[in-house]
mmCIF file of C-alpha atoms in Angstrom:
data_model
loop_
_atom_site.group_PDB
_atom_site.id
_atom_site.type_symbol
_atom_site.label_atom_id
_atom_site.label_comp_id
_atom_site.label_asym_id
_atom_site.label_seq_id
_atom_site.Cartn_x
_atom_site.Cartn_y
_atom_site.Cartn_z
ATOM 1 C CA GLN P 1 -17.243 -0.136 38.309
ATOM 2 C CA THR P 2 -16.475 -3.980 37.207
ATOM 3 C CA LEU P 3 -13.375 -6.592 36.368
ATOM 4 C CA GLU P 4 -12.593 -9.358 34.076
ATOM 5 C CA ILE P 5 -10.201 -11.822 34.372
ATOM 6 C CA GLY P 6 -9.318 -14.786 32.161
ATOM 7 C CA ALA P 7 -7.040 -16.273 30.563
ATOM 8 C CA GLU P 8 -6.767 -18.720 26.570
ATOM 9 C CA ALA P 9 -4.446 -20.798 25.191
ATOM 10 C CA ALA P 10 -4.429 -22.026 21.202
ATOM 11 C CA THR P 11 -2.456 -24.591 19.036
ATOM 12 C CA ASN P 12 -1.934 -23.822 15.382
ATOM 13 C CA THR P 13 -0.369 -26.071 13.008
ATOM 14 C CA LEU P 14 0.717 -25.974 9.071
ATOM 15 C CA GLU P 15 3.408 -28.531 7.397
ATOM 16 C CA GLN P 16 3.853 -27.833 3.943
ATOM 17 C CA THR P 17 5.962 -29.468 1.034
ATOM 18 C CA ILE P 18 7.129 -28.333 -2.276
ATOM 19 C CA GLN P 19 8.793 -29.052 -5.503
ATOM 20 C CA LEU P 20 9.992 -26.721 -7.827
ATOM 21 C CA ALA P 21 10.364 -27.395 -11.716
ATOM 22 C CA PHE P 22 11.139 -25.748 -14.045
ATOM 23 C CA ASP P 23 12.737 -27.205 -18.226
ATOM 24 C CA LEU P 24 15.938 -24.901 -17.970
ATOM 25 C CA ASP P 25 17.753 -25.783 -21.472
ATOM 26 C CA GLY P 26 15.115 -25.945 -23.089
ATOM 27 C CA ASP P 27 14.728 -29.659 -23.781
ATOM 28 C CA GLY P 28 11.144 -30.423 -23.010
ATOM 29 C CA ILE P 29 11.779 -31.998 -20.110
ATOM 30 C CA ALA P 30 11.363 -30.046 -16.069
ATOM 31 C CA GLU P 31 14.501 -30.315 -13.615
ATOM 32 C CA GLU P 32 13.329 -29.943 -10.237
ATOM 33 C CA ILE P 33 15.334 -26.646 -8.822
ATOM 34 C CA ASP P 34 16.575 -27.259 -5.338
ATOM 35 C CA ILE P 35 15.341 -24.917 -2.803
ATOM 36 C CA PHE P 36 15.693 -24.300 1.187
ATOM 37 C CA ASP P 37 13.737 -26.113 3.132
ATOM 38 C CA PRO P 38 11.808 -28.171 1.034
ATOM 39 C CA SER P 39 9.263 -30.352 3.737
ATOM 40 C CA SER P 40 8.506 -28.080 7.057
ATOM 41 C CA GLU P 41 6.058 -28.531 9.748
ATOM 42 C CA VAL P 42 5.315 -25.391 12.467
ATOM 43 C CA GLU P 43 3.565 -25.297 15.181
ATOM 44 C CA GLU P 44 2.632 -22.737 17.224
ATOM 45 C CA SER P 45 1.504 -23.070 21.103
ATOM 46 C CA ARG P 46 0.434 -19.551 22.649
ATOM 47 C CA SER P 47 -1.368 -18.804 25.165
ATOM 48 C CA GLU P 48 -2.603 -14.847 27.508
ATOM 49 C CA VAL P 49 -3.931 -14.068 30.520
ATOM 50 C CA PHE P 50 -5.849 -10.917 30.787
ATOM 51 C CA ALA P 51 -7.983 -8.515 32.653
ATOM 52 C CA ASN P 52 -10.195 -6.570 32.048
ATOM 53 C CA HIS P 53 -11.535 -3.076 33.673
ATOM 54 C CA GLN P 54 -14.814 -0.562 32.849
ATOM 55 C CA TRP P 55 -15.048 2.457 35.066
ATOM 56 C CA THR P 56 -17.802 5.177 35.533
ATOM 57 C CA ILE P 57 -15.654 8.337 36.946
ATOM 58 C CA SER P 58 -18.791 10.254 36.783
ATOM 59 C CA GLU P 59 -21.765 10.845 33.977
ATOM 60 C CA ARG P 60 -19.796 12.463 32.163
ATOM 61 C CA TRP P 61 -15.904 10.361 31.875
ATOM 62 C CA SER P 62 -15.367 6.654 31.161
ATOM 63 C CA VAL P 63 -12.431 4.332 30.787
ATOM 64 C CA ALA P 64 -12.254 1.258 29.599
ATOM 65 C CA SER P 65 -8.760 -0.317 30.107
ATOM 66 C CA SER P 66 -7.542 -3.999 29.914
ATOM 67 C CA LEU P 67 -3.572 -5.377 29.968
ATOM 68 C CA VAL P 68 -3.312 -8.652 28.267
ATOM 69 C CA ALA P 69 0.023 -10.426 28.541
ATOM 70 C CA GLU P 70 0.633 -12.606 25.844
ATOM 71 C CA PHE P 71 3.245 -15.464 25.400
ATOM 72 C CA SER P 72 3.814 -17.907 23.289
ATOM 73 C CA ARG P 73 5.989 -20.442 20.907
ATOM 74 C CA ILE P 74 7.295 -21.036 17.479
ATOM 75 C CA ARG P 75 8.571 -24.675 15.926
ATOM 76 C CA GLN P 76 9.815 -25.394 12.686
ATOM 77 C CA ASN P 77 10.948 -28.612 11.935
ATOM 78 C CA GLY P 78 11.993 -29.179 8.246
ATOM 79 C CA VAL P 79 14.453 -30.886 5.962
ATOM 80 C CA ASP P 80 17.184 -27.689 6.186
ATOM 81 C CA THR P 81 15.423 -25.963 9.533
ATOM 82 C CA ASN P 82 15.435 -27.421 13.698
ATOM 83 C CA SER P 83 14.287 -23.931 15.416
ATOM 84 C CA SER P 84 12.208 -22.630 18.430
ATOM 85 C CA THR P 85 11.785 -19.197 18.932
ATOM 86 C CA SER P 86 9.803 -18.073 22.552
ATOM 87 C CA PHE P 87 7.702 -14.335 22.481
ATOM 88 C CA GLU P 88 6.549 -12.569 25.242
ATOM 89 C CA TYR P 89 4.813 -9.113 25.113
ATOM 90 C CA LEU P 90 2.028 -6.878 27.330
ATOM 91 C CA LYS P 91 -0.401 -4.981 25.225
ATOM 92 C CA PRO P 92 -1.820 -2.585 27.287
ATOM 93 C CA ARG P 93 -5.014 -0.945 26.127
ATOM 94 C CA MET P 94 -7.274 2.190 27.735
ATOM 95 C CA ASP P 95 -10.030 3.911 26.086
ATOM 96 C CA ALA P 96 -11.811 7.136 27.252
ATOM 97 C CA ARG P 97 -14.535 8.885 27.299
ATOM 98 C CA PHE P 98 -15.537 12.286 27.796
ATOM 99 C CA ALA P 99 -18.899 13.431 27.271
ATOM 100 C CA ALA P 100 -18.972 17.538 26.409
ATOM 101 C CA ASN P 101 -22.428 17.701 26.179
ATOM 102 C CA PRO P 102 -24.934 15.192 25.302
ATOM 103 C CA THR P 103 -24.010 15.476 21.094
ATOM 104 C CA ASN P 104 -20.186 15.375 21.014
ATOM 105 C CA LEU P 105 -18.553 12.800 23.030
ATOM 106 C CA PHE P 106 -14.596 12.781 22.614
ATOM 107 C CA ARG P 107 -12.597 9.566 23.188
ATOM 108 C CA PHE P 108 -8.397 8.910 23.821
ATOM 109 C CA VAL P 109 -7.509 5.764 22.775
ATOM 110 C CA ILE P 110 -3.582 4.004 23.364
ATOM 111 C CA ASP P 111 -3.491 0.150 22.821
ATOM 112 C CA ARG P 112 -0.461 -1.933 21.726
ATOM 113 C CA ASN P 113 -1.138 -3.574 19.382
ATOM 114 C CA VAL P 114 0.611 -7.489 18.869
ATOM 115 C CA SER P 115 -0.036 -8.792 15.095
ATOM 116 C CA GLN P 116 -0.420 -12.727 14.690
ATOM 117 C CA LEU P 117 2.411 -14.159 12.543
ATOM 118 C CA ASN P 118 1.269 -16.070 9.326
ATOM 119 C CA PHE P 119 2.313 -19.171 8.737
ATOM 120 C CA SER P 120 2.894 -19.153 5.063
ATOM 121 C CA ASN P 121 5.377 -16.573 5.716
ATOM 122 C CA PHE P 122 8.009 -19.084 7.391
ATOM 123 C CA VAL P 123 7.654 -21.858 4.120
ATOM 124 C CA PRO P 124 8.852 -21.779 1.041
ATOM 125 C CA ARG P 125 5.932 -20.623 -2.060
ATOM 126 C CA PHE P 126 5.736 -20.279 -5.743
ATOM 127 C CA ASN P 127 3.119 -17.300 -7.007
ATOM 128 C CA VAL P 128 2.277 -18.988 -10.206
ATOM 129 C CA ARG P 129 0.293 -16.256 -11.935
ATOM 130 C CA GLU P 130 3.157 -13.830 -11.104
ATOM 131 C CA ASP P 131 5.965 -15.731 -11.440
ATOM 132 C CA ARG P 132 7.598 -15.239 -8.224
ATOM 133 C CA PHE P 133 9.673 -17.321 -5.769
ATOM 134 C CA THR P 134 9.534 -16.805 -2.149
ATOM 135 C CA THR P 135 11.126 -18.532 0.503
ATOM 136 C CA GLY P 136 10.087 -19.297 4.004
ATOM 137 C CA ASN P 137 11.790 -17.111 7.035
ATOM 138 C CA PRO P 138 11.718 -19.079 10.541
ATOM 139 C CA ASN P 139 13.176 -16.358 11.894
ATOM 140 C CA LEU P 140 10.216 -14.034 11.458
ATOM 141 C CA ARG P 141 9.018 -11.868 14.664
ATOM 142 C CA PRO P 142 5.618 -10.135 15.316
ATOM 143 C CA GLU P 143 4.517 -6.405 13.431
ATOM 144 C CA SER P 144 3.777 -4.825 17.263
ATOM 145 C CA ALA P 145 2.529 -1.308 17.644
ATOM 146 C CA TRP P 146 2.492 1.427 19.822
ATOM 147 C CA GLU P 147 -1.243 3.543 18.320
ATOM 148 C CA TYR P 148 -2.829 6.826 19.736
ATOM 149 C CA GLU P 149 -6.712 7.872 18.665
ATOM 150 C CA ILE P 150 -8.102 11.428 19.189
ATOM 151 C CA GLY P 151 -11.460 11.478 18.131
ATOM 152 C CA LEU P 152 -15.367 12.961 18.208
ATOM 153 C CA GLU P 153 -18.284 11.500 17.828
ATOM 154 C CA HIS P 154 -21.790 14.499 16.989
ATOM 155 C CA ARG P 155 -24.486 13.104 16.852
ATOM 156 C CA LEU P 156 -27.027 15.026 15.045
ATOM 157 C CA ASP P 157 -30.623 15.899 16.666
ATOM 158 C CA ASP P 158 -34.043 13.629 16.470
ATOM 159 C CA ASP P 159 -31.401 10.863 15.979
ATOM 160 C CA GLU P 160 -30.668 12.020 12.547
ATOM 161 C CA GLY P 161 -27.948 10.375 12.794
ATOM 162 C CA VAL P 162 -24.529 10.785 13.697
ATOM 163 C CA VAL P 163 -20.619 12.309 12.149
ATOM 164 C CA GLU P 164 -16.847 11.357 13.724
ATOM 165 C CA ILE P 165 -14.041 12.158 13.514
ATOM 166 C CA ARG P 166 -10.371 10.840 14.353
ATOM 167 C CA ILE P 167 -7.065 11.679 14.657
ATOM 168 C CA PHE P 168 -4.724 8.767 14.748
ATOM 169 C CA TYR P 169 -0.893 8.501 15.064
ATOM 170 C CA ASN P 170 0.695 4.478 14.311
ATOM 171 C CA ASP P 171 4.755 4.335 15.502
ATOM 172 C CA ILE P 172 5.090 0.952 14.573
ATOM 173 C CA GLN P 173 7.912 -1.695 15.467
ATOM 174 C CA ASP P 174 9.296 -4.764 13.462
ATOM 175 C CA ARG P 175 7.647 -3.578 10.462
ATOM 176 C CA ILE P 176 6.658 -6.716 7.835
ATOM 177 C CA GLU P 177 7.913 -6.721 4.197
ATOM 178 C CA SER P 178 9.868 -8.171 1.689
ATOM 179 C CA VAL P 179 13.493 -8.633 2.809
ATOM 180 C CA ALA P 180 16.255 -10.251 0.304
ATOM 181 C CA LEU P 181 17.647 -14.119 2.603
ATOM 182 C CA ASP P 182 20.734 -16.127 1.665
ATOM 183 C CA LEU P 183 19.565 -18.750 4.449
ATOM 184 C CA ASP P 184 21.492 -21.544 2.570
ATOM 185 C CA GLY P 185 24.264 -19.679 2.171
ATOM 186 C CA ASP P 186 25.505 -19.927 -1.579
ATOM 187 C CA GLY P 187 25.398 -16.155 -2.233
ATOM 188 C CA ASP P 188 21.622 -16.218 -4.145
ATOM 189 C CA PHE P 189 19.455 -13.992 -3.221
ATOM 190 C CA ASP P 190 15.481 -15.162 -2.756
ATOM 191 C CA ASN P 191 12.641 -13.232 -1.845
ATOM 192 C CA ALA P 192 10.847 -13.713 1.399
ATOM 193 C CA SER P 193 8.655 -11.981 3.617
ATOM 194 C CA GLY P 194 10.996 -9.931 6.867
ATOM 195 C CA ASN P 195 11.483 -7.212 9.705
ATOM 196 C CA ILE P 196 12.744 -4.216 7.744
ATOM 197 C CA GLY P 197 12.856 -2.306 11.128
ATOM 198 C CA ASP P 198 10.388 0.734 12.952
ATOM 199 C CA ALA P 199 7.835 2.620 10.486
ATOM 200 C CA THR P 200 5.278 5.455 11.477
ATOM 201 C CA GLU P 201 1.573 5.852 10.253
ATOM 202 C CA TYR P 202 -0.934 8.794 11.059
ATOM 203 C CA GLY P 203 -4.005 10.493 9.250
ATOM 204 C CA VAL P 204 -6.896 11.292 10.062
ATOM 205 C CA GLU P 205 -10.827 9.479 9.103
ATOM 206 C CA LEU P 206 -13.713 11.512 8.693
ATOM 207 C CA SER P 207 -17.232 9.251 8.338
ATOM 208 C CA PHE P 208 -21.253 10.233 8.882
ATOM 209 C CA SER P 209 -24.664 7.917 8.702
ATOM 210 C CA VAL P 210 -27.753 10.320 8.174
ATOM 211 C CA ARG P 211 -30.975 9.889 8.364
ATOM 212 C CA MET P 212 -32.685 11.703 5.269
ATOM 213 C CA SER P 213 -35.419 13.138 8.005
ATOM 214 C CA ARG P 214 -35.877 16.629 6.464
ATOM 215 C CA LEU P 215 -36.390 15.702 3.149
ATOM 216 C CA GLY P 216 -39.492 13.403 4.055
ATOM 217 C CA LEU P 217 -37.558 9.994 3.247
ATOM 218 C CA SER P 218 -36.858 8.920 6.511
ATOM 219 C CA ASN P 219 -36.434 5.875 5.608
ATOM 220 C CA LEU P 220 -33.100 7.088 3.298
ATOM 221 C CA ILE P 221 -29.948 6.405 5.058
ATOM 222 C CA VAL P 222 -27.190 7.883 3.683
ATOM 223 C CA ASP P 223 -23.246 6.701 4.936
ATOM 224 C CA GLY P 224 -19.758 7.601 3.994
ATOM 225 C CA GLY P 225 -16.539 8.935 4.665
ATOM 226 C CA TYR P 226 -12.759 9.759 3.542
ATOM 227 C CA LEU P 227 -9.383 8.499 4.873
ATOM 228 C CA TRP P 228 -6.894 10.074 4.977
ATOM 229 C CA ARG P 229 -2.866 8.884 5.503
ATOM 230 C CA ASP P 230 0.445 8.650 5.323
ATOM 231 C CA SER P 231 3.758 6.353 6.495
ATOM 232 C CA SER P 232 6.799 6.230 6.263
ATOM 233 C CA VAL P 233 9.174 3.114 6.362
ATOM 234 C CA VAL P 234 13.244 2.393 4.645
ATOM 235 C CA ASP P 235 13.159 0.230 2.216
ATOM 236 C CA PRO P 236 15.256 -2.480 2.939
ATOM 237 C CA PHE P 237 16.843 -2.250 -0.837
ATOM 238 C CA THR P 238 17.522 1.524 -1.497
ATOM 239 C CA GLY P 239 18.374 2.536 1.781
ATOM 240 C CA LEU P 240 15.288 5.215 0.831
ATOM 241 C CA GLU P 241 11.980 6.710 2.742
ATOM 242 C CA ARG P 242 8.850 5.299 1.779
ATOM 243 C CA LYS P 243 5.861 4.382 2.230
ATOM 244 C CA MET P 244 4.381 0.945 4.022
ATOM 245 C CA ALA P 245 3.689 -1.389 1.140
ATOM 246 C CA THR P 246 -0.549 -2.438 0.636
ATOM 247 C CA ASP P 247 -0.902 1.723 1.895
ATOM 248 C CA SER P 248 -3.393 3.890 -0.634
ATOM 249 C CA ASP P 249 -3.549 7.167 0.037
ATOM 250 C CA TYR P 250 -7.412 7.790 0.582
ATOM 251 C CA ILE P 251 -10.156 5.579 0.898
ATOM 252 C CA ALA P 252 -13.266 7.580 0.580
ATOM 253 C CA ARG P 253 -16.676 5.720 0.459
ATOM 254 C CA LEU P 254 -20.678 6.445 -0.323
ATOM 255 C CA GLY P 255 -23.468 4.350 -0.048
ATOM 256 C CA ILE P 256 -26.891 5.029 0.642
ATOM 257 C CA ARG P 257 -30.042 2.103 2.120
ATOM 258 C CA HIS P 258 -33.938 3.299 1.186
ATOM 259 C CA ASP P 259 -36.295 1.213 2.294
ATOM 260 C CA VAL P 260 -39.708 1.176 1.224
ATOM 261 C CA SER P 261 -42.085 -0.233 3.288
ATOM 262 C CA ASP P 262 -45.253 0.708 1.575
ATOM 263 C CA TRP P 263 -43.888 -2.343 -0.725
ATOM 264 C CA ASN P 264 -42.082 -3.874 1.802
ATOM 265 C CA ALA P 265 -38.793 -3.122 -0.449
ATOM 266 C CA SER P 266 -35.134 -2.144 -0.105
ATOM 267 C CA TYR P 267 -32.350 -0.289 -2.856
ATOM 268 C CA GLY P 268 -29.237 1.374 -2.432
ATOM 269 C CA ALA P 269 -25.849 2.461 -4.013
ATOM 270 C CA SER P 270 -22.217 1.660 -3.055
ATOM 271 C CA TYR P 271 -19.333 3.776 -4.087
ATOM 272 C CA ARG P 272 -15.321 3.069 -3.039
ATOM 273 C CA HIS P 273 -12.190 4.822 -4.592
ATOM 274 C CA ASP P 274 -9.118 3.118 -3.116
ATOM 275 C CA GLY P 275 -6.548 6.811 -3.899
ATOM 276 C CA GLY P 276 -2.931 7.269 -4.785
ATOM 277 C CA LYS P 277 0.131 4.563 -5.966
ATOM 278 C CA ASN P 278 0.481 1.223 -3.881
ATOM 279 C CA VAL P 279 4.163 0.975 -3.406
ATOM 280 C CA ARG P 280 5.808 -2.895 -2.574
ATOM 281 C CA SER P 281 9.196 -4.296 -3.367
ATOM 282 C CA ASP P 282 11.460 -6.764 -3.616
ATOM 283 C CA TRP P 283 15.020 -8.277 -4.315
ATOM 284 C CA THR P 284 13.790 -8.204 -7.645
ATOM 285 C CA GLU P 285 11.668 -5.966 -8.315
ATOM 286 C CA TYR P 286 9.265 -2.906 -7.499
ATOM 287 C CA ARG P 287 5.025 -2.270 -8.562
ATOM 288 C CA TYR P 288 3.257 -0.416 -8.599
ATOM 289 C CA PHE P 289 -1.058 -0.521 -8.015
ATOM 290 C CA GLU P 290 -3.598 2.050 -9.220
ATOM 291 C CA ARG P 291 -7.126 1.441 -8.475
ATOM 292 C CA GLU P 292 -10.281 3.445 -9.804
ATOM 293 C CA PRO P 293 -13.502 3.832 -8.549
ATOM 294 C CA GLU P 294 -15.963 1.127 -8.187
ATOM 295 C CA ILE P 295 -19.714 1.055 -7.673
ATOM 296 C CA ASN P 296 -22.007 -1.603 -6.229
ATOM 297 C CA ALA P 297 -25.628 -1.305 -6.842
ATOM 298 C CA PHE P 298 -28.559 -3.704 -5.339
ATOM 299 C CA ILE P 299 -32.539 -3.496 -4.830
ATOM 300 C CA GLU P 300 -34.807 -6.312 -2.715
ATOM 301 C CA LYS P 301 -37.987 -6.997 -1.788
ATOM 302 C CA ARG P 302 -39.089 -9.078 0.796
ATOM 303 C CA PHE P 303 -41.987 -11.166 1.154
ATOM 304 C CA GLY P 304 -43.381 -12.532 4.483
ATOM 305 C CA ASP P 305 -40.747 -13.259 6.649
ATOM 306 C CA LYS P 306 -39.024 -15.836 5.588
ATOM 307 C CA TRP P 307 -38.124 -15.049 1.898
ATOM 308 C CA ILE P 308 -36.392 -12.674 -0.216
ATOM 309 C CA LEU P 309 -35.425 -11.447 -3.467
ATOM 310 C CA ARG P 310 -32.551 -9.745 -4.102
ATOM 311 C CA PHE P 311 -31.406 -8.484 -7.171
ATOM 312 C CA ASP P 312 -26.874 -7.365 -7.291
ATOM 313 C CA ALA P 313 -25.051 -5.595 -9.565
ATOM 314 C CA MET P 314 -21.375 -5.387 -8.635
ATOM 315 C CA GLY P 315 -18.842 -3.604 -10.952
ATOM 316 C CA LEU P 316 -20.281 -1.399 -12.161
ATOM 317 C CA LEU P 317 -17.430 0.676 -13.193
ATOM 318 C CA GLU P 318 -15.284 -2.660 -14.232
ATOM 319 C CA ASN P 319 -13.154 -2.737 -11.075
ATOM 320 C CA LYS P 320 -10.259 -1.494 -13.466
ATOM 321 C CA ARG P 321 -7.110 -1.921 -11.971
ATOM 322 C CA ALA P 322 -3.236 -0.544 -12.775
ATOM 323 C CA ARG P 323 0.180 -2.704 -11.663
ATOM 324 C CA ASN P 324 3.143 -1.369 -13.035
ATOM 325 C CA ARG P 325 6.189 -3.350 -12.954
ATOM 326 C CA VAL P 326 9.942 -2.815 -12.666
ATOM 327 C CA GLN P 327 12.441 -5.939 -12.917
ATOM 328 C CA PHE P 328 16.323 -4.976 -11.970
ATOM 329 C CA GLU P 329 19.157 -7.167 -13.492
ATOM 330 C CA ASN P 330 20.964 -7.931 -10.762
ATOM 331 C CA GLY P 331 18.879 -7.177 -7.530
ATOM 332 C CA ALA P 332 17.069 -3.908 -6.207
ATOM 333 C CA ILE P 333 20.097 -2.727 -4.279
ATOM 334 C CA ASP P 334 22.631 -2.449 -8.300
ATOM 335 C CA GLY P 335 19.234 -1.369 -10.066
ATOM 336 C CA ILE P 336 19.739 -1.887 -13.395
ATOM 337 C CA VAL P 337 16.366 -2.590 -15.030
ATOM 338 C CA ALA P 338 15.815 -5.486 -17.174
ATOM 339 C CA ARG P 339 12.381 -5.005 -18.295
ATOM 340 C CA ARG P 340 10.058 -2.935 -17.293
ATOM 341 C CA GLU P 341 5.592 -4.231 -17.741
ATOM 342 C CA TYR P 342 2.626 -2.650 -17.410
ATOM 343 C CA TYR P 343 -0.607 -4.656 -16.243
ATOM 344 C CA ARG P 344 -4.147 -3.084 -17.029
ATOM 345 C CA GLU P 345 -7.466 -5.719 -15.700
ATOM 346 C CA THR P 346 -10.911 -4.208 -16.430
ATOM 347 C CA ARG P 347 -13.668 -6.907 -15.093
ATOM 348 C CA ASP P 348 -16.493 -7.732 -15.840
ATOM 349 C CA ARG P 349 -19.912 -6.138 -14.618
ATOM 350 C CA ARG P 350 -21.195 -8.284 -12.381
ATOM 351 C CA TYR P 351 -25.402 -9.465 -12.148
ATOM 352 C CA THR P 352 -26.467 -12.251 -9.558
#
């Protein structure tokens, strides 16, 4: 058995001042817009104490466990804010492994994960490309989750590769997505990042990495995987259940790499497809994103121990993406559609 105990501390700060001006009356002169907390400073003081334990119970069983106590305080001082919030979290983790035989290894994992807060969510910001304003949220809390996983790792004979499968379930608290806030009390709501309550996420993933020795190509490796997942969270605007934002339905990937030792060269390619619609909602609009498959390839030649000549071809399928944007007249809660946009992007192939 081994035991490791330690501690660490860190301080992070962000200072920002923002001004917005628009030509609201069409006279050619931009007038400054009043926004909540246009100048602000955010500071986080974080420390943690941890203990890591390794225990080999028998030839078949081993357990790696840890316990982290995290303490943080976030202070925000600005034109309209003066707040201080403290957080305390216990983060246990256990990773138990059972070797059923020399080729099959089972894993059982329980982990509590606490996200690090993004300071940009505490201050106002403007997205020029999408013409969207997002206010800061001084009351934001970290997103946390209890994560459970069962996995099987199977090693192929003669060191030809490995095949893995895992099933996971995440019980999420204080999920962070878009919310509507009226921080200055004027009756007008603005988009912000905020905690929308509990959520769940679950799925299964298959991955592999195989050496093509049986085809006489021991230096050719094929790897890939398929991740399917689903999730559920209550939309803060409609009260209906939907997928979590940023979650695609599945991710399929495949790659090859061939090292040609006689030529001191290598070549390969990779395929990836994030499938299904990615849904994002906020106070003013709903956005649906779709991505088509993408393929990249490379070839490289090594000259001695110091020089490599490499050629990359990226986005061979032009990385096509689509976005369907639905904007509402008086907010998503009323549901009155003011405008629909369909945007399709095709990127040029890149060669380097």
